[in-house]
CSV table of C-alpha atoms in Angstrom, one decimal:
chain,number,residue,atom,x,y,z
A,1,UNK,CA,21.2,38.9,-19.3
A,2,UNK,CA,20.3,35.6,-20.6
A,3,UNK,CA,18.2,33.4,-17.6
A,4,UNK,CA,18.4,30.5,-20.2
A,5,UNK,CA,22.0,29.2,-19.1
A,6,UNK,CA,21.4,29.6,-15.3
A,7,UNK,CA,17.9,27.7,-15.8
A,8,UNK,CA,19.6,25.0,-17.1
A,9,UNK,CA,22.7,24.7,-14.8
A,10,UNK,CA,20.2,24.4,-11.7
A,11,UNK,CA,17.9,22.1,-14.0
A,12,UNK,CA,20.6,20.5,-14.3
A,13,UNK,CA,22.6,20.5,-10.6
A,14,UNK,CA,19.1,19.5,-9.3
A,15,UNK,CA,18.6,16.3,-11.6
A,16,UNK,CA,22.5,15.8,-10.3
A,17,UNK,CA,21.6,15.9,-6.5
A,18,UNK,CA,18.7,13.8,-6.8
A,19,UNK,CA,20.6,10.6,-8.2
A,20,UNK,CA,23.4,11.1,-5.2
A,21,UNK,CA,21.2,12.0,-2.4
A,22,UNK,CA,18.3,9.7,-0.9
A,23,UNK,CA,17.2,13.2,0.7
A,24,UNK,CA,16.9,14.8,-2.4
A,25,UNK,CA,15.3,11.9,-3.7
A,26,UNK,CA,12.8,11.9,-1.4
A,27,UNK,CA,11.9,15.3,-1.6
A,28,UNK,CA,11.4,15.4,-5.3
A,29,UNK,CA,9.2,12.7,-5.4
A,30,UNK,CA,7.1,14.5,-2.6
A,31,UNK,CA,6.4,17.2,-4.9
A,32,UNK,CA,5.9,15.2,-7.4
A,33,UNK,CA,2.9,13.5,-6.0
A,34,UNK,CA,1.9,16.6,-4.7
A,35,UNK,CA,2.0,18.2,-8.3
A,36,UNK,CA,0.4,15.2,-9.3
A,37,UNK,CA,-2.6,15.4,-6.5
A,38,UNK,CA,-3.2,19.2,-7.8
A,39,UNK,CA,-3.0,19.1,-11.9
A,40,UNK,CA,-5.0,15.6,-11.7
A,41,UNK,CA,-7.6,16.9,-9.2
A,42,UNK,CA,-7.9,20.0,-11.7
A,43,UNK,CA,-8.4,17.5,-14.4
A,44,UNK,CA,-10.8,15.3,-12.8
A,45,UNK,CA,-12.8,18.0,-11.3
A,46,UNK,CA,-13.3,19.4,-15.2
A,47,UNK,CA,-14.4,15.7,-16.1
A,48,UNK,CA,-16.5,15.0,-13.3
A,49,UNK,CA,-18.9,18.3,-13.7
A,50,UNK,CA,-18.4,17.5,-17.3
A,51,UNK,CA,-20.0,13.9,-16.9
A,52,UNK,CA,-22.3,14.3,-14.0
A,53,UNK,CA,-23.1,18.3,-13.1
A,54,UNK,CA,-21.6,18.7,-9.7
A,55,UNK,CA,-21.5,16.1,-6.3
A,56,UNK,CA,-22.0,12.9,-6.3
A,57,UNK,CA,-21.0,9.7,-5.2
A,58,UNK,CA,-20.3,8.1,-9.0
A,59,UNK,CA,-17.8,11.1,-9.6
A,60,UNK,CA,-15.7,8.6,-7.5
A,61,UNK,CA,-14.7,6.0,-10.5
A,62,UNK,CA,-13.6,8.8,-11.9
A,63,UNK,CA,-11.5,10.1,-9.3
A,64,UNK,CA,-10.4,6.5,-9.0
A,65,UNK,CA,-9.3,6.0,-12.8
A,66,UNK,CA,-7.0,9.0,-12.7
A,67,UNK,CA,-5.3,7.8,-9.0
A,68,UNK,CA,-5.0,4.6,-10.2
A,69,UNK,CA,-2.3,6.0,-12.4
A,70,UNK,CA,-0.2,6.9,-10.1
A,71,UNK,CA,1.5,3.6,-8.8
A,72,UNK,CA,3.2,3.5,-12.4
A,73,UNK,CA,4.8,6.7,-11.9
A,74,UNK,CA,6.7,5.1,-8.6
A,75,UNK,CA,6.9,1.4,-9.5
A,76,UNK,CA,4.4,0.5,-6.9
A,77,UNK,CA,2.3,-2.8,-7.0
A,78,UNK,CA,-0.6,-3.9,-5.3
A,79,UNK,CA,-0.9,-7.8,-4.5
A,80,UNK,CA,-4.8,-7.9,-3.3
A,81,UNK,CA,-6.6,-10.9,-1.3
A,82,UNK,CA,-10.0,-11.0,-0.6
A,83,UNK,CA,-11.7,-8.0,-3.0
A,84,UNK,CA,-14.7,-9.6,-3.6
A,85,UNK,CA,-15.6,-9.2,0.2
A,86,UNK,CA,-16.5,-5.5,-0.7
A,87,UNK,CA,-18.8,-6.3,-3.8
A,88,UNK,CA,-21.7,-6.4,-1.0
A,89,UNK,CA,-25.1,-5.4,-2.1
A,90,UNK,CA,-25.7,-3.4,0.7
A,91,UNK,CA,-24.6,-0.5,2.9
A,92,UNK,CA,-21.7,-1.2,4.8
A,93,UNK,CA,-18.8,0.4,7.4
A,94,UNK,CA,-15.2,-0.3,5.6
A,95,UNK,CA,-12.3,0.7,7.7
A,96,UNK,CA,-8.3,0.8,7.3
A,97,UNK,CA,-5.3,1.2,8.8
A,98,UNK,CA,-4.1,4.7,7.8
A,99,UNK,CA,-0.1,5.3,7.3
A,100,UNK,CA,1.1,7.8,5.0
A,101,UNK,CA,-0.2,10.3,2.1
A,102,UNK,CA,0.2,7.1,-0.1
A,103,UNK,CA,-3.1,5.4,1.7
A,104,UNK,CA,-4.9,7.5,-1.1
A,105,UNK,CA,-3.6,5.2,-3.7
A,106,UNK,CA,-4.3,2.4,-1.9
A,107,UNK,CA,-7.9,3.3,-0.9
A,108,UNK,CA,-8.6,3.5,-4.8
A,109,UNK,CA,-6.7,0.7,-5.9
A,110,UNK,CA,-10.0,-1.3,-4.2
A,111,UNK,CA,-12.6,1.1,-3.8
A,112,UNK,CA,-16.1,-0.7,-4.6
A,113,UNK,CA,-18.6,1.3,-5.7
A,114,UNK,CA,-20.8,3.5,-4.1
A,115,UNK,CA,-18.5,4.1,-1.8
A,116,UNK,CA,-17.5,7.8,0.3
A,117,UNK,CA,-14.8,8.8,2.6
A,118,UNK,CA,-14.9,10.7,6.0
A,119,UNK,CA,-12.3,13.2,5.9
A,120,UNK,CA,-10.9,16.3,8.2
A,121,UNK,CA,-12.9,19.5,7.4
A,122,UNK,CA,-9.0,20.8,7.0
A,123,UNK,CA,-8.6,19.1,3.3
A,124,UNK,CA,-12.1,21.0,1.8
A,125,UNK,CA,-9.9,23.9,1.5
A,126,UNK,CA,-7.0,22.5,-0.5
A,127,UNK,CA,-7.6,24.1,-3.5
A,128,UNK,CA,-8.1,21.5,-6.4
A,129,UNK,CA,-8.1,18.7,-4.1
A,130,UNK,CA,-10.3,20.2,-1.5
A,131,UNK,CA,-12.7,20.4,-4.6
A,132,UNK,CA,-12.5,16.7,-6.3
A,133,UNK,CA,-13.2,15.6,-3.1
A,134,UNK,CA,-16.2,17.8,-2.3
A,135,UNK,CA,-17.3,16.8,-6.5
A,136,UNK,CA,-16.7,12.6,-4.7
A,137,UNK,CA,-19.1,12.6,-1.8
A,138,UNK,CA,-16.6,12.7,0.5
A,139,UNK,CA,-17.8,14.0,4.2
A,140,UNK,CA,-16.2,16.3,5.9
A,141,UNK,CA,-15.3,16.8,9.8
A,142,UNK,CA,-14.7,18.9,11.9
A,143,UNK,CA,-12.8,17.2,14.7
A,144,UNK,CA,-12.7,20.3,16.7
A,145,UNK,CA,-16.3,20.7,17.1
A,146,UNK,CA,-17.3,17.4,18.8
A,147,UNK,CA,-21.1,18.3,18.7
A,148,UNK,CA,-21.4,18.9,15.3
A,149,UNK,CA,-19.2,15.7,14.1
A,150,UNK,CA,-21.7,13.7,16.2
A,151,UNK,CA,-24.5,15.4,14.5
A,152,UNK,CA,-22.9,14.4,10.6
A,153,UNK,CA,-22.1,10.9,11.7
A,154,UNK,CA,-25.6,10.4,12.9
A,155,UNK,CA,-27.2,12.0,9.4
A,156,UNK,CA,-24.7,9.9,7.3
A,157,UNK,CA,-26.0,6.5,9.4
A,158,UNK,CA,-29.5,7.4,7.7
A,159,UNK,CA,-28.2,8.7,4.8
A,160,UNK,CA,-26.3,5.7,4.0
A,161,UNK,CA,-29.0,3.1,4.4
A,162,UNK,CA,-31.3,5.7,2.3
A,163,UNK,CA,-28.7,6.0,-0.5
A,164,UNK,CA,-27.2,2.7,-0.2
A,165,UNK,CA,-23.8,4.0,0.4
A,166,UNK,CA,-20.5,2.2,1.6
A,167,UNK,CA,-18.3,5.2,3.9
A,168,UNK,CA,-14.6,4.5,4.2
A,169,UNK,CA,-13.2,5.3,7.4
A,170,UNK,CA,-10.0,5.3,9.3
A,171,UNK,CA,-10.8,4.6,12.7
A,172,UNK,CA,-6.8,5.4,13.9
A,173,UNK,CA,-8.0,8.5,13.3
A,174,UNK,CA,-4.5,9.7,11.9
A,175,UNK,CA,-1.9,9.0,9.8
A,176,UNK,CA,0.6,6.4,11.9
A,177,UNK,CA,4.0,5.0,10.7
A,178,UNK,CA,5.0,2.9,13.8
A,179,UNK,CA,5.3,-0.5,12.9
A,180,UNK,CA,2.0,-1.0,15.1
A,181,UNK,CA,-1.8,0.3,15.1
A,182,UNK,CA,-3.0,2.7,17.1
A,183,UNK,CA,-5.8,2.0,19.4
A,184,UNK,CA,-9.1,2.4,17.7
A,185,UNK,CA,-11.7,5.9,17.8
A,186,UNK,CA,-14.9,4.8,18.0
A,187,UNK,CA,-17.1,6.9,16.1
A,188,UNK,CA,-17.1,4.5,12.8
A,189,UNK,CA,-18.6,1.3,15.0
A,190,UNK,CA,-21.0,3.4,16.8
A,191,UNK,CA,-22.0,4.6,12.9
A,192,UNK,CA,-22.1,0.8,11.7
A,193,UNK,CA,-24.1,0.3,14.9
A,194,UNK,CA,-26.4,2.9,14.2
A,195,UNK,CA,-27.3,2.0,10.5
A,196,UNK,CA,-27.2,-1.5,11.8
A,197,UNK,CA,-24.5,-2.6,8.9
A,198,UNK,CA,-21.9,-5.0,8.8
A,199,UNK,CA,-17.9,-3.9,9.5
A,200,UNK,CA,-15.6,-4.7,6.7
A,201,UNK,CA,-12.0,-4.5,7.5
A,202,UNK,CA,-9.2,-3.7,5.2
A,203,UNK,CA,-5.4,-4.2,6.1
A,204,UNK,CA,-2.8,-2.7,4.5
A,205,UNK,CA,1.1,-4.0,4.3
A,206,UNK,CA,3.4,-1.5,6.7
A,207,UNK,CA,5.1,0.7,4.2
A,208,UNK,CA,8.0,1.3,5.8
A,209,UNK,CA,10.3,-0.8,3.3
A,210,UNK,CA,9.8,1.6,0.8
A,211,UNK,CA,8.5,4.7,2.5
A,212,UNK,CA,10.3,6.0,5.4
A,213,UNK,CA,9.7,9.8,6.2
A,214,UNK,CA,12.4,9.8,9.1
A,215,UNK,CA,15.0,7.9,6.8
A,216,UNK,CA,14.0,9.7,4.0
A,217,UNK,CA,13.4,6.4,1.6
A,218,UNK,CA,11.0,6.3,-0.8
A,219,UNK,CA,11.3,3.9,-3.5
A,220,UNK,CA,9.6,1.2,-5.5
A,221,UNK,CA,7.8,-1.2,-3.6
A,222,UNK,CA,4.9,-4.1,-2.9
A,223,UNK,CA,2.0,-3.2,-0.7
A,224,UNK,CA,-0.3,-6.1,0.5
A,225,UNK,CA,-3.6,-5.6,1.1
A,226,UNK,CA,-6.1,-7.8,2.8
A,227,UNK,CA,-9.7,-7.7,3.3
A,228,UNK,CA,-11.1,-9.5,6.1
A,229,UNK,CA,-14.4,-11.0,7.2
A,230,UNK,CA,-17.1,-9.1,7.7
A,231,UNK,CA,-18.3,-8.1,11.2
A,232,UNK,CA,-22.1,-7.9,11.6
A,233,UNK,CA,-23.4,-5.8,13.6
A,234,UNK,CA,-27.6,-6.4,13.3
A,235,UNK,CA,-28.7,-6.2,16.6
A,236,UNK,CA,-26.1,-4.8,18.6
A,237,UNK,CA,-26.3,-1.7,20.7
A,238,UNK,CA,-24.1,0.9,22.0
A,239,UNK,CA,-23.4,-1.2,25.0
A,240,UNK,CA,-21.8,-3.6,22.2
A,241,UNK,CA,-19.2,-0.7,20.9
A,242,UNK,CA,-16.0,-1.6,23.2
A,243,UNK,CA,-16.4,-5.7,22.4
A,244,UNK,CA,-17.0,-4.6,18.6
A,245,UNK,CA,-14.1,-2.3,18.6
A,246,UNK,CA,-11.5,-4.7,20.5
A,247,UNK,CA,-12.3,-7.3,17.7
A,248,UNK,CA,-11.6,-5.2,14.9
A,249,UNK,CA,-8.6,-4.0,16.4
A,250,UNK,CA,-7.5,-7.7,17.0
A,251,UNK,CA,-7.6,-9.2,13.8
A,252,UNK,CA,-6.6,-6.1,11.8
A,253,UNK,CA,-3.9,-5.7,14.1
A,254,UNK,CA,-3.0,-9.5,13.9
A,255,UNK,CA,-3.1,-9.2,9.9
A,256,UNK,CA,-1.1,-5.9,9.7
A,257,UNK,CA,1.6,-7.7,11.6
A,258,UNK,CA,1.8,-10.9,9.5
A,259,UNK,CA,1.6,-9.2,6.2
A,260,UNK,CA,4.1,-6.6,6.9
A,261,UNK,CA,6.2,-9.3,7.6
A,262,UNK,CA,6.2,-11.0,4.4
A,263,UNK,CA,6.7,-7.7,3.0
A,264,UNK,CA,9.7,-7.4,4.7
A,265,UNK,CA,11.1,-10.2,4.1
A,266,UNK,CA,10.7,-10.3,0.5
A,267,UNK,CA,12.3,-6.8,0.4
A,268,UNK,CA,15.1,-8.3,2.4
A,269,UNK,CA,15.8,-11.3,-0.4
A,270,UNK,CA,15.6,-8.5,-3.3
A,271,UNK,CA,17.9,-6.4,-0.5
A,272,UNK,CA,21.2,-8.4,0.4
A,273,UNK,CA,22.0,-7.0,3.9
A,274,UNK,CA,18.9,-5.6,4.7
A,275,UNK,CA,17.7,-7.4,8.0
A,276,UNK,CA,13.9,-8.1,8.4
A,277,UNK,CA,12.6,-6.7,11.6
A,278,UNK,CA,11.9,-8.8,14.8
């Protein structure tokens, strides 16, 4: 029996249900990026040994290039204030607002360079993903061991002054699509504290305009991003963290709100009867 004809006929019901259904939609450009996160990782991983022999932090231009990409694939644009701020000579704390699996193309749509992640212990066993990252510097956690966490952060603090390296962290310390931040873990200030380097924060545009996981949207779209001042921290302590943390939280939070309001009011002219929220 011939599977051709039946291969074709769901090929061909599937293309049919994603142009009437926003679920479907959404679903298949999920496993798009997903396929795209695996095959490219693959790719780059191939490159990066290729190019420089196994882990290090310069695999991450690399990495970068080929996630770069990606925003053409879903008609996404990045309008960027304040970039310079992160070509700083030195060693440095960045940290972001964290929303979706989309923060990835964010993150290297700016990365500076010399620059690592902190990431869940979870992801180093994602197959090729688990594997670029490893091949990118990035750090791994293991938020259930609280000890040993403390023990990395406190290594990477010396490490990064030694190296000269910038570590990207998301201090929500999950992925959070609420219109809001949430309040603040403290283990990237007490790490900035510790290597006595300055705080740079990065704010991203709420996504929710064109990425919705409850309403199952996911479209084109325009994601602000804004980098803010940097906080010094030379000279403060650990009796400094909870002042250091509220004003982090203040003005990111402050800039989140005002530039996820643009964006949604923008999307509202392009959208007749879409309503801006409140």
């Amino acid at each position: 029996m011939e599977l051709w004809p039946w291969l074709t006929a769901a090929l061909l019901l599937l293309l049919l249900l994603v142009q009437l259904s926003r679920t479907a939609r959404f679903y298949a450009k999920i496993s798009l990026y997903c396929v795209l996160c695996l095959s490219f990782s693959a790719v780059a991983s191939i490159v990066c040994l290729l190019r420089h022999g196994g882990r290090t932090v310069d695999n991450m231009s690399i990495i970068s290039w080929f996630v770069r990409s990606f925003k053409y694939v879903y008609g996404l644009r990045f309008e960027v204030r304040g970039q310079k701020k992160l070509e700083v000579d030195g060693p440095c704390v960045i940290i972001s607002n964290h929303q979706s699996i989309l923060d990835m193309m964010g993150l290297m749509e700016i990365l500076p360079k010399r620059c690592v992640q902190i990431a869940k212990r979870e992801l180093l066993f994602t197959g090729p993903v688990g594997l670029i990252m490893y091949l990118g510097g990035v750090y791994f956690i293991n938020r259930q061991r609280a000890r040993t966490a403390m023990t990395l952060m406190a290594d990477l603090g010396d490490l990064m002054v030694k190296d000269n390296l910038k570590v990207w962290i998301y201090p929500e310390g999950t992925r959070n699509d609420n219109g809001d931040l949430l309040p603040f873990k403290k283990g990237a200030f007490y790490l900035a504290i510790q290597a006595q380097v300055p705080i740079i924060p990065v704010v991203y545009s709420s996504f929710s305009s064109f990425y919705n996981v409850k309403k199952k949207l996911f479209t084109s779209g325009t994601i602000r991003v804004q980098v803010l001042d940097a906080v010094p921290t030379s000279g403060l302590t650990d009796a400094d963290v909870t002042k250091l943390v509220d004003t982090c939280y203040q003005s990111m939070r402050s800039t989140f709100l005002q530039i996820s309001r643009m964006s949604q009011e923008n999307f509202a002219i392009k959208e007749p009867g879409v309503v801006a929220a409140q």
